Coordinates of C-alpha atoms and ligand atoms in Angstrom, one line a residue:
X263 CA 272.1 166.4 37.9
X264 CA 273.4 169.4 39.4
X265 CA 277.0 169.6 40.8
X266 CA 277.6 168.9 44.4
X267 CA 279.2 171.4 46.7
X268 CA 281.5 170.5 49.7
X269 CA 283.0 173.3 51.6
X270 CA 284.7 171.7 54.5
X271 CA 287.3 169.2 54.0
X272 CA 291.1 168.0 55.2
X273 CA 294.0 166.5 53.3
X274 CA 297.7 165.3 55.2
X275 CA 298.5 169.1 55.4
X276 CA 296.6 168.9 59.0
X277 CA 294.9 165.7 60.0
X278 CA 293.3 164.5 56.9
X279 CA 294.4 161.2 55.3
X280 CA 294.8 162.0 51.8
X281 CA 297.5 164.1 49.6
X282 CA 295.0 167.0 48.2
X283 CA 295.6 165.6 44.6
X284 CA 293.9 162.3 46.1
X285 CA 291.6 164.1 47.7
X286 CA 290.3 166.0 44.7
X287 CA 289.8 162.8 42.6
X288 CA 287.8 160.9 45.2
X289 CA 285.8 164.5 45.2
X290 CA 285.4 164.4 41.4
X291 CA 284.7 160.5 41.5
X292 CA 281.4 161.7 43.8
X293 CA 280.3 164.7 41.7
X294 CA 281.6 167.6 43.8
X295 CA 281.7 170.5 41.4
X296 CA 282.7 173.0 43.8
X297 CA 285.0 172.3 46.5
X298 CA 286.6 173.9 49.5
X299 CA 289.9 172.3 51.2
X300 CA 289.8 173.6 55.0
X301 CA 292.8 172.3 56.6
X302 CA 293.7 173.0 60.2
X303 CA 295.2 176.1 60.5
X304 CA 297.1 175.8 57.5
X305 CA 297.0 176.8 53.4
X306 CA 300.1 174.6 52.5
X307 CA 297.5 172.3 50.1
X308 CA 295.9 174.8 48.4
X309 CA 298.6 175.0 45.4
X310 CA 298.2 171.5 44.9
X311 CA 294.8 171.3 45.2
X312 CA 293.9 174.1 43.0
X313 CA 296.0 172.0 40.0
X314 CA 293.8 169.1 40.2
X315 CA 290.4 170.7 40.6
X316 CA 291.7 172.8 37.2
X317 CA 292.1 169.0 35.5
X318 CA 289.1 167.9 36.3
X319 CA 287.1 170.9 35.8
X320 CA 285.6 171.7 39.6
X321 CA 285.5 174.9 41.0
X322 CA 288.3 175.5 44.2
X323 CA 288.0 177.3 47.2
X324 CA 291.0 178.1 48.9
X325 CA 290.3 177.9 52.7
X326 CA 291.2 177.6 56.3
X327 CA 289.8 175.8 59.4
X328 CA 291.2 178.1 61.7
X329 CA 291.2 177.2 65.5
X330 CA 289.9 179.6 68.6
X331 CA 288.8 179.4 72.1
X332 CA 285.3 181.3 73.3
X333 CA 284.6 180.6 77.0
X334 CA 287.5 177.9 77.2
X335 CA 285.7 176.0 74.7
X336 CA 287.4 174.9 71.2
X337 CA 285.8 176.7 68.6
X338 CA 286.4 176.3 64.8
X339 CA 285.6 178.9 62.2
X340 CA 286.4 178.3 58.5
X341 CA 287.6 181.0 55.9
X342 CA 286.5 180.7 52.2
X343 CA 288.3 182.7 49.5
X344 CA 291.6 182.9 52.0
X345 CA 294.1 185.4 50.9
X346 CA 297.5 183.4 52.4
X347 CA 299.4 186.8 52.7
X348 CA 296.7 187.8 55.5
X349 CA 296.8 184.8 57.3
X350 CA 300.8 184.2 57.4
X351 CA 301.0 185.8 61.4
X352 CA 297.9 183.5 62.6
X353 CA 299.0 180.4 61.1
X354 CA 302.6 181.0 62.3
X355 CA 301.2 181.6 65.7
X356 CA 298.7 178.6 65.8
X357 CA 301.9 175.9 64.4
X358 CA 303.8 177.1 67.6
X359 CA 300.8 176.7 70.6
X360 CA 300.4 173.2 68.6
X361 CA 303.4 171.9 68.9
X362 CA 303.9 172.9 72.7
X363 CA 300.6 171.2 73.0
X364 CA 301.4 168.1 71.6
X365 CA 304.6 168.4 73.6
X366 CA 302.7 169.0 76.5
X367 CA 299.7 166.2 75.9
X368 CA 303.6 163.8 75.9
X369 CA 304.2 164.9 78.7
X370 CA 300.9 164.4 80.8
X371 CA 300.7 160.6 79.0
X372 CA 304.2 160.0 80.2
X373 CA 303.5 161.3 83.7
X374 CA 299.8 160.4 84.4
X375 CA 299.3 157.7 81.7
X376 CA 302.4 155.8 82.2
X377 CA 303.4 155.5 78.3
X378 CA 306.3 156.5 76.6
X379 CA 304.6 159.7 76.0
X380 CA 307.7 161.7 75.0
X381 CA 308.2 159.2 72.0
X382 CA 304.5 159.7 70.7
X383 CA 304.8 163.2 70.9
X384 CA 308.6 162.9 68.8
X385 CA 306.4 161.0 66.5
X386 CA 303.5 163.4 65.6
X387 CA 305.6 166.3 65.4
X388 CA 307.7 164.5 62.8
X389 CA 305.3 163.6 61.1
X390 CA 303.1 166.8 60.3
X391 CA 303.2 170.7 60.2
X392 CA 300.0 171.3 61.9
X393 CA 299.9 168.3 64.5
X394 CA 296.5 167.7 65.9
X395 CA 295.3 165.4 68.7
X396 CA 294.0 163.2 65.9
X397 CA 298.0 162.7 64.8
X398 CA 298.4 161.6 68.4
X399 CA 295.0 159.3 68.7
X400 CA 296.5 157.5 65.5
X401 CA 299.9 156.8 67.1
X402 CA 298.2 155.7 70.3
X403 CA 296.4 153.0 67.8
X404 CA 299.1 152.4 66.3
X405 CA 301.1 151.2 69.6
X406 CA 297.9 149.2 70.7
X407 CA 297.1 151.9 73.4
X408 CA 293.3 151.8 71.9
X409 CA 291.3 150.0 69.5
X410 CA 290.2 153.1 67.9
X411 CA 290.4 157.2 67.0
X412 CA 287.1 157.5 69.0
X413 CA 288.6 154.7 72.0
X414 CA 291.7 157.2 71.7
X415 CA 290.1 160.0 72.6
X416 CA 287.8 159.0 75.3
X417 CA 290.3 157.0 76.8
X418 CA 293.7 158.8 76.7
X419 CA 292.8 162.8 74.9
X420 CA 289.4 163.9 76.1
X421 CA 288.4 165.5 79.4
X422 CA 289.3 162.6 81.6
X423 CA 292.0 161.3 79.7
X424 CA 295.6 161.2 81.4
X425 CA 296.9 162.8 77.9
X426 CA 293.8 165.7 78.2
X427 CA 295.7 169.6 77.9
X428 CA 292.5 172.5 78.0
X429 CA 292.6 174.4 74.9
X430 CA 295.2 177.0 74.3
X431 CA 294.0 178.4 71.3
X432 CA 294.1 182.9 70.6
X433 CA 290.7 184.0 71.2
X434 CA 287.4 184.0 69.3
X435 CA 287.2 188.0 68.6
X436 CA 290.7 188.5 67.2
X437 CA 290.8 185.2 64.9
X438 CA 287.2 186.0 63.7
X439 CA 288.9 189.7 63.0
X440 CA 291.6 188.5 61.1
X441 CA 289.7 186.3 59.2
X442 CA 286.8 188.6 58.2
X443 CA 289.8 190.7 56.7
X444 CA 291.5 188.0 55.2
X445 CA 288.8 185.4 53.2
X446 CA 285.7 186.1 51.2
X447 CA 283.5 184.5 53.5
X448 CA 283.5 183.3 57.1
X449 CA 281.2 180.4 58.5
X450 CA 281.3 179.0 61.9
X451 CA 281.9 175.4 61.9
X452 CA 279.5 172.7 62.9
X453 CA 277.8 174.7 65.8
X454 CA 275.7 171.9 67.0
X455 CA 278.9 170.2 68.1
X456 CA 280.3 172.2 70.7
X457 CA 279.5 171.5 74.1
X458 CA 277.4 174.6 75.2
X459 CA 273.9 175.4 76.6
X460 CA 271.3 176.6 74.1
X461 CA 271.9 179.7 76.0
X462 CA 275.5 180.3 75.5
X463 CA 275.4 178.7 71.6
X464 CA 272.7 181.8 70.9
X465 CA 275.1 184.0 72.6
X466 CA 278.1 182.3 70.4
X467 CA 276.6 182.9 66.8
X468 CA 275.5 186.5 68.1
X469 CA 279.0 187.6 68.7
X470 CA 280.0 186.1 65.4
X471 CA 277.6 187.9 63.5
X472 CA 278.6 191.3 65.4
X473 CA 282.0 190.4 64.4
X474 CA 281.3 190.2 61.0
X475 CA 280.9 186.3 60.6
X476 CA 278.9 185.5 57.2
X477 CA 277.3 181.9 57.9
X478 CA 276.8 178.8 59.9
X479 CA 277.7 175.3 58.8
X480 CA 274.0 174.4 58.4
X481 CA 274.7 170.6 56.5
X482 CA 277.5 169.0 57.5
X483 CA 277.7 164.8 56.9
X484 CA 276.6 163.1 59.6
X485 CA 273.9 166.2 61.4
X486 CA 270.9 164.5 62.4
X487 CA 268.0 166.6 61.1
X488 CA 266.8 167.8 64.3
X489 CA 270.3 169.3 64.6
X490 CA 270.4 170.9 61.2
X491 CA 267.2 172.5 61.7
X492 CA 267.7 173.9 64.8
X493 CA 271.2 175.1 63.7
X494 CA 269.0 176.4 60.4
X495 CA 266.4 178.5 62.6
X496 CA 269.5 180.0 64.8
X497 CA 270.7 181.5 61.1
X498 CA 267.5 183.0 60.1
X499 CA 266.9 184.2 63.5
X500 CA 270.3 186.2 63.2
X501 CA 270.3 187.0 59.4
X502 CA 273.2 184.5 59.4
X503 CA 274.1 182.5 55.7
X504 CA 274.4 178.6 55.5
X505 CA 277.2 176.7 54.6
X506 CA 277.6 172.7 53.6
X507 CA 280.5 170.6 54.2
X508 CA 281.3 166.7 55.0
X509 CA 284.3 167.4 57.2
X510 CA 286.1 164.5 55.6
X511 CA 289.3 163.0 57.1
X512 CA 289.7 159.6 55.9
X513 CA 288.2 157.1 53.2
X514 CA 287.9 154.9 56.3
X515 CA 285.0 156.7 58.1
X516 CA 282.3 155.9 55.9
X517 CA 279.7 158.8 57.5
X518 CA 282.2 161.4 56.4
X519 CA 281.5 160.9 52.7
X520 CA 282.9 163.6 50.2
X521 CA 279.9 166.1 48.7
X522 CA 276.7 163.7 50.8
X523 CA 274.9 165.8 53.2
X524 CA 271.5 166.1 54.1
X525 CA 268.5 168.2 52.4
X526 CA 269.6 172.6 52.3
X527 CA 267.4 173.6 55.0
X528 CA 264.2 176.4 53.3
X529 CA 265.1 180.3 53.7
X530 CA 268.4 180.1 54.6
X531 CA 270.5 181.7 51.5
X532 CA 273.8 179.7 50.7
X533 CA 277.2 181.4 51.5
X534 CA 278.1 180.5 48.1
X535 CA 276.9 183.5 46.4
X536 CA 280.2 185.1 47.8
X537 CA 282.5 183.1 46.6
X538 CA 281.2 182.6 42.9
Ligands
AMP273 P1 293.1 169.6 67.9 O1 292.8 170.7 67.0 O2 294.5 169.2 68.0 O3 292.4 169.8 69.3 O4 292.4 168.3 67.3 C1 291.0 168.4 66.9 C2 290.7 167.4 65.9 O5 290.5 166.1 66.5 C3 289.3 167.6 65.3 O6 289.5 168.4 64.1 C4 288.8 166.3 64.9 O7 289.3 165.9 63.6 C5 289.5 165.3 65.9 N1 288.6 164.9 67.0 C6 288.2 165.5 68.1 N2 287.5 164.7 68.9 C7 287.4 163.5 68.3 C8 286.8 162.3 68.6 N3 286.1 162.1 69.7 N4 287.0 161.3 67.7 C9 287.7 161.4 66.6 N5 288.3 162.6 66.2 C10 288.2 163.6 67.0
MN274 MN1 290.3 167.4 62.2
MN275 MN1 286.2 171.2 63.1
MN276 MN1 287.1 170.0 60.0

């Protein structure tokens, strides 16, 4: 049996669950041979990382999933074969807009939402380096606020949420930039998430590739297969890569399952041939 490959994945350096040394046994345990840790705006695991996939004898990628903003949507592009030194100004200037975010999210759920939103927000940004709204959908589980991360966020975080800030995140062209010029390959996260016309998505992936963008995130756990082909047929029609990832978080979403994603799509050539 051939290795497996996973190229999108999170440990408790941003919102993942695991310490990356955890991570890369569960990996091993499933067969990954080849495996990419993509942490929010951040490279802090990659040291650790890289010493447990050298014991037990899987390829790591060092990599990033670095946040932007195109059209005031969230957008997430991931860099493979980072080079830290290059990305040292972006990540510095991502950690601050997320912790006036999260400031600001305590705010909003203190003034619209009636909780003690200043205490949640004391609590995530103790708690991690590169706080997410998934730090603050788990401490408003944690207090009984909602049943759920999902209930969290459609209750309290997402558009109509009392806790809901718009994105503030540096814009699509300059992060793609510095990425481009900073990691061996460059793939645009899970494009059939994002909340866009078929329209604007075309228009999306054409200014990544102009920008120099290498590949779309054509597998990813949980893509329907309508999805993944129509993501598939947007990166032939552009001469666009594909990339496979799980996205994992947490051992406790089964869907998200390290290394298990649907069939490679035909004619689409795998990013990996840059990174090997
Ligand atoms: P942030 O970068 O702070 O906006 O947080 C985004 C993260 O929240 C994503 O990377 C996901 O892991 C998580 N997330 C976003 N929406 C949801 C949702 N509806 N349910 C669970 N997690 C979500
Ligand atoms: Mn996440
Ligand atoms: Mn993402
Ligand atoms: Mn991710």
């Amino acid at each position: 049996m051939t290795a497996l490959i996973d190229l999108h994945t999170h440990s408790r350096h941003s919102d993942g669950m695991l310490s990356p040394t955890d991570l890369v046994a569960r990996a091993a345990g499933r067969g990954v041979g080849l495996l990419a840790l993509t942490d929010h705006d951040t490279v802090a695991g990659h040291a650790e990382a890289q010493l447990a996939c050298d014991a037990h004898g899987i390829r790591f990628i060092p990599g990033i999933e670095a946040s932007c903003q195109w059209r005031g949507q969230s957008i997430h592009v991931i860099g493979l074969g980072a080079r830290p030194s290059a990305l040292h100004a972006f990540i510095e200037d991502i950690r601050s807009r997320r912790v006036a975010r999260i400031q600001r999210i305590g705010e909003r759920l203190a003034h619209r939402g009636k909780l003690p939103g200043e205490e949640i927000a004391a609590a995530v940004l103790a708690s991690s380096d590169v706080p997410t709204r998934t730090h603050v959908a788990r401490e408003l589980v944690a207090r009984g606020h909602a049943k759920d991360l999902q209930g969290a966020f459609d209750r309290w975080l997402g558009r109509d949420g009392a806790g809901h800030v718009p994105v503030e995140w540096p814009e699509l062209q300059p992060v793609l930039e510095t990425l481009v010029g900073a990691c061996d390959a460059v793939v645009l996260a899970h494009p059939h998430r994002y909340k866009l016309s078929a329209g604007a998505l075309r228009q999306l992936v054409a200014e990544f590739k102009v920008i120099g963008g290498h590949a779309l995130e054509v597998n990813v756990a949980g893509m329907s297969m309508n999805d993944r082909d129509r993501i598939a047929s947007l990166a032939r029609r552009n001469a666009l890569e594909g990339s496979a990832g799980s996205d994992f978080h947490d051992p406790a979403t089964p869907w998200t399952s390290l290394g298990r994603m649907p069939v490679w799509p035909a004619d689409v050539q795998p990013v990996t041939a840059r990174l090997l």
